[in-house]
């Protein structure tokens, strides 16, 4: 008798249920916003009869948001490492911008249509309760290396200007991708993520290289 079959099956079912809850929460958060979605709505939309399923399989609301981000962070970090290493030593700012932008847009392309991650990140980025939580989980040492190389490759800016441009860059990337994802979901026509990634890379590079006036 195989004594491992029962426990293995239970683990597999638990993992499948957890994955379903994460995907369902990501979709609902993306479509409605974090504040508009309750744990009960997530559990019901996932077809779970037990109202405590989310707490049992994932944990708190913070744990849930962090877990959704973590499911995507790994592949993005792997590709970021590849591009950061490729750009290492380059004097062209665009190479360093691309190493940080393209892993995100390439990952979105791999999700297919419809997808919800870009809109999930946009919702999180506007919610002060969760912004720091997710950003802290997404910024890895390789991202920090890429950011340092990027800022070293552009002209030195006054601190206030640099901070504002950094903020503007994040907003441009996050919300442009969210809008493109939304349009793809509405029309059923996949977004051209290769074009979007290239266009964002050009736009961000131009923004960072623009001279300070006035």
Coordinates of C-alpha atoms in Angstrom, one line a residue:
X1 CA 0.0 0.0 0.0
X2 CA 1.3 3.4 -1.0
X3 CA 1.1 5.5 2.2
X4 CA 2.3 8.6 0.5
X5 CA -0.6 8.8 -2.0
X6 CA -3.0 10.3 0.5
X7 CA -0.8 13.1 1.8
X8 CA 0.5 13.9 -1.6
X9 CA -3.0 14.2 -3.0
X10 CA -4.0 16.5 -0.2
X11 CA -1.0 18.7 -0.8
X12 CA -1.7 18.8 -4.5
X13 CA -5.3 19.8 -3.8
X14 CA -4.3 22.4 -1.3
X15 CA -1.8 23.9 -3.8
X16 CA -4.4 23.9 -6.6
X17 CA -6.9 25.6 -4.3
X18 CA -4.4 28.2 -3.3
X19 CA -3.4 28.9 -6.9
X20 CA -7.1 29.3 -7.8
X21 CA -7.7 31.7 -5.0
X22 CA -4.6 33.8 -6.0
X23 CA -5.7 33.9 -9.6
X24 CA -9.2 34.8 -8.7
X25 CA -8.1 37.6 -6.3
X26 CA -5.8 39.0 -8.9
X27 CA -8.6 39.2 -11.5
X28 CA -11.1 40.8 -9.1
X29 CA -8.5 43.2 -7.7
X30 CA -7.5 44.2 -11.2
X31 CA -11.1 44.8 -12.4
X32 CA -12.6 46.4 -9.3
X33 CA -9.8 47.7 -7.1
X34 CA -8.5 46.4 -3.8
X35 CA -10.9 48.3 -1.6
X36 CA -13.9 47.1 -3.5
X37 CA -13.2 43.3 -3.1
X38 CA -13.9 41.4 0.1
X39 CA -12.4 38.0 1.0
X40 CA -15.9 36.5 0.8
X41 CA -16.3 37.7 -2.8
X42 CA -12.9 36.1 -3.7
X43 CA -13.9 32.8 -2.1
X44 CA -17.3 32.8 -3.8
X45 CA -15.8 33.7 -7.2
X46 CA -13.3 30.8 -6.8
X47 CA -16.2 28.4 -6.2
X48 CA -15.1 27.6 -2.6
X49 CA -17.9 26.6 -0.2
X50 CA -15.8 27.4 3.0
X51 CA -15.7 31.1 3.7
X52 CA -12.4 30.6 5.6
X53 CA -10.7 29.1 2.6
X54 CA -8.7 32.2 1.8
X55 CA -7.4 32.6 5.4
X56 CA -6.6 28.9 5.6
X57 CA -4.7 28.7 2.2
X58 CA -3.2 32.1 2.0
X59 CA -3.5 34.1 5.2
X60 CA -4.2 37.8 5.7
X61 CA -5.1 40.4 3.1
X62 CA -1.4 41.5 3.2
X63 CA -0.3 37.9 2.6
X64 CA -2.7 37.6 -0.3
X65 CA -1.5 40.8 -2.1
X66 CA 2.2 39.8 -1.5
X67 CA 1.6 36.3 -2.7
X68 CA 0.0 37.5 -6.0
X69 CA 3.0 39.7 -6.6
X70 CA 5.4 36.9 -5.8
X71 CA 3.9 34.6 -8.4
X72 CA 5.0 37.0 -11.1
X73 CA 8.2 38.4 -9.5
X74 CA 10.3 35.3 -10.1
X75 CA 10.1 35.2 -13.9
X76 CA 10.6 39.0 -14.1
X77 CA 13.6 38.9 -11.9
X78 CA 15.2 36.1 -13.9
X79 CA 14.9 38.1 -17.2
X80 CA 16.0 41.3 -15.4
X81 CA 19.2 39.6 -14.3
X82 CA 19.9 38.5 -17.9
X83 CA 19.4 42.0 -19.3
X84 CA 21.2 43.8 -16.5
X85 CA 24.2 41.5 -17.0
X86 CA 24.1 42.1 -20.7
X87 CA 24.0 45.9 -20.2
X88 CA 26.7 45.9 -17.6
X89 CA 29.4 48.4 -18.6
X90 CA 27.4 50.0 -21.4
X91 CA 27.6 53.8 -21.7
X92 CA 24.2 53.9 -23.5
X93 CA 21.4 54.8 -21.0
X94 CA 18.8 53.1 -23.2
X95 CA 20.5 49.7 -22.6
X96 CA 20.0 50.2 -18.9
X97 CA 16.4 51.4 -19.3
X98 CA 15.6 48.4 -21.4
X99 CA 17.0 46.0 -18.8
X100 CA 14.4 47.2 -16.4
X101 CA 11.4 47.8 -18.7
X102 CA 11.5 44.8 -21.0
X103 CA 11.4 42.0 -18.4
X104 CA 8.0 43.4 -17.3
X105 CA 6.5 43.8 -20.8
X106 CA 7.9 40.4 -21.9
X107 CA 6.3 38.8 -18.8
X108 CA 3.0 40.4 -19.7
X109 CA 3.2 39.0 -23.2
X110 CA 3.7 35.5 -21.8
X111 CA 0.5 35.8 -19.7
X112 CA -1.7 35.8 -22.8
X113 CA -5.1 37.5 -23.2
X114 CA -6.9 38.2 -21.1
X115 CA -4.4 38.9 -18.3
X116 CA -4.8 40.9 -15.1
X117 CA -1.4 41.4 -13.6
X118 CA -0.7 44.9 -15.1
X119 CA -4.0 46.2 -13.8
X120 CA -3.4 44.5 -10.5
X121 CA -0.1 46.4 -10.1
X122 CA -1.8 49.6 -11.2
X123 CA -4.4 49.2 -8.5
X124 CA -1.8 48.4 -5.8
X125 CA 0.3 51.3 -6.9
X126 CA -2.5 53.7 -6.1
X127 CA -3.5 52.1 -2.7
X128 CA -1.2 53.6 0.0
X129 CA -2.0 50.5 2.2
X130 CA -0.2 48.2 -0.2
X131 CA 2.2 50.2 -2.3
X132 CA 5.2 49.7 -0.1
X133 CA 4.3 46.1 0.6
X134 CA 4.4 45.0 -3.0
X135 CA 7.2 47.3 -4.1
X136 CA 9.4 45.9 -1.4
X137 CA 8.7 42.4 -2.6
X138 CA 9.4 43.3 -6.3
X139 CA 12.7 45.2 -5.8
X140 CA 15.5 42.6 -5.8
X141 CA 19.2 43.1 -5.7
X142 CA 19.4 42.7 -9.5
X143 CA 16.8 45.5 -9.9
X144 CA 18.9 47.7 -7.6
X145 CA 22.0 47.0 -9.6
X146 CA 20.1 47.9 -12.8
X147 CA 18.8 51.1 -11.3
X148 CA 22.2 52.1 -10.1
X149 CA 23.7 51.5 -13.5
X150 CA 20.9 53.5 -15.1
X151 CA 21.4 56.6 -12.9
X152 CA 25.1 56.4 -13.4
X153 CA 24.6 56.5 -17.2
X154 CA 22.5 59.7 -17.3
X155 CA 23.5 63.3 -16.5
X156 CA 23.4 64.2 -12.8
X157 CA 20.1 65.8 -11.9
X158 CA 19.1 67.9 -8.9
X159 CA 17.7 65.6 -6.2
X160 CA 14.2 66.9 -6.5
X161 CA 14.2 66.6 -10.3
X162 CA 15.6 63.1 -10.1
X163 CA 13.0 62.0 -7.6
X164 CA 10.1 63.5 -9.7
X165 CA 11.4 61.9 -12.9
X166 CA 11.7 58.6 -11.1
X167 CA 8.2 58.8 -9.9
X168 CA 6.9 59.8 -13.4
X169 CA 8.8 56.9 -15.0
X170 CA 7.0 54.4 -12.6
X171 CA 3.6 55.9 -13.3
X172 CA 4.2 55.9 -17.1
X173 CA 5.3 52.2 -17.1
X174 CA 2.6 50.9 -14.7
X175 CA -0.4 52.8 -16.1
X176 CA 0.5 52.5 -19.7
X177 CA 0.8 48.7 -19.4
X178 CA -2.4 48.6 -17.4
X179 CA -4.3 50.5 -20.1
X180 CA -2.9 48.3 -22.8
X181 CA -3.8 45.2 -20.9
X182 CA -7.4 46.5 -20.3
X183 CA -7.8 47.3 -24.1
X184 CA -6.6 43.8 -25.0
X185 CA -9.1 42.2 -22.5
X186 CA -11.9 44.4 -23.9
X187 CA -11.2 43.6 -27.6
X188 CA -9.8 40.2 -27.3
X189 CA -6.9 41.3 -29.5
X190 CA -3.5 40.7 -27.8
X191 CA -1.5 43.8 -27.0
X192 CA 1.8 44.2 -29.0
X193 CA 4.0 44.0 -25.9
X194 CA 7.2 44.0 -28.0
X195 CA 6.2 47.4 -29.4
X196 CA 5.0 48.7 -26.1
X197 CA 8.2 47.7 -24.4
X198 CA 10.3 49.4 -27.1
X199 CA 8.2 52.5 -27.0
X200 CA 8.3 52.7 -23.2
X201 CA 12.1 52.2 -23.3
X202 CA 12.4 55.1 -25.7
X203 CA 10.1 57.3 -23.7
X204 CA 11.8 56.7 -20.4
X205 CA 15.2 57.2 -21.9
X206 CA 14.1 60.5 -23.3
X207 CA 12.6 61.6 -20.0
X208 CA 15.7 60.8 -18.1
X209 CA 18.0 62.5 -20.6
X210 CA 15.9 65.7 -21.0
X211 CA 17.8 68.8 -19.8
X212 CA 16.6 70.6 -16.7
X213 CA 15.2 74.1 -17.6
X214 CA 14.0 76.9 -15.5

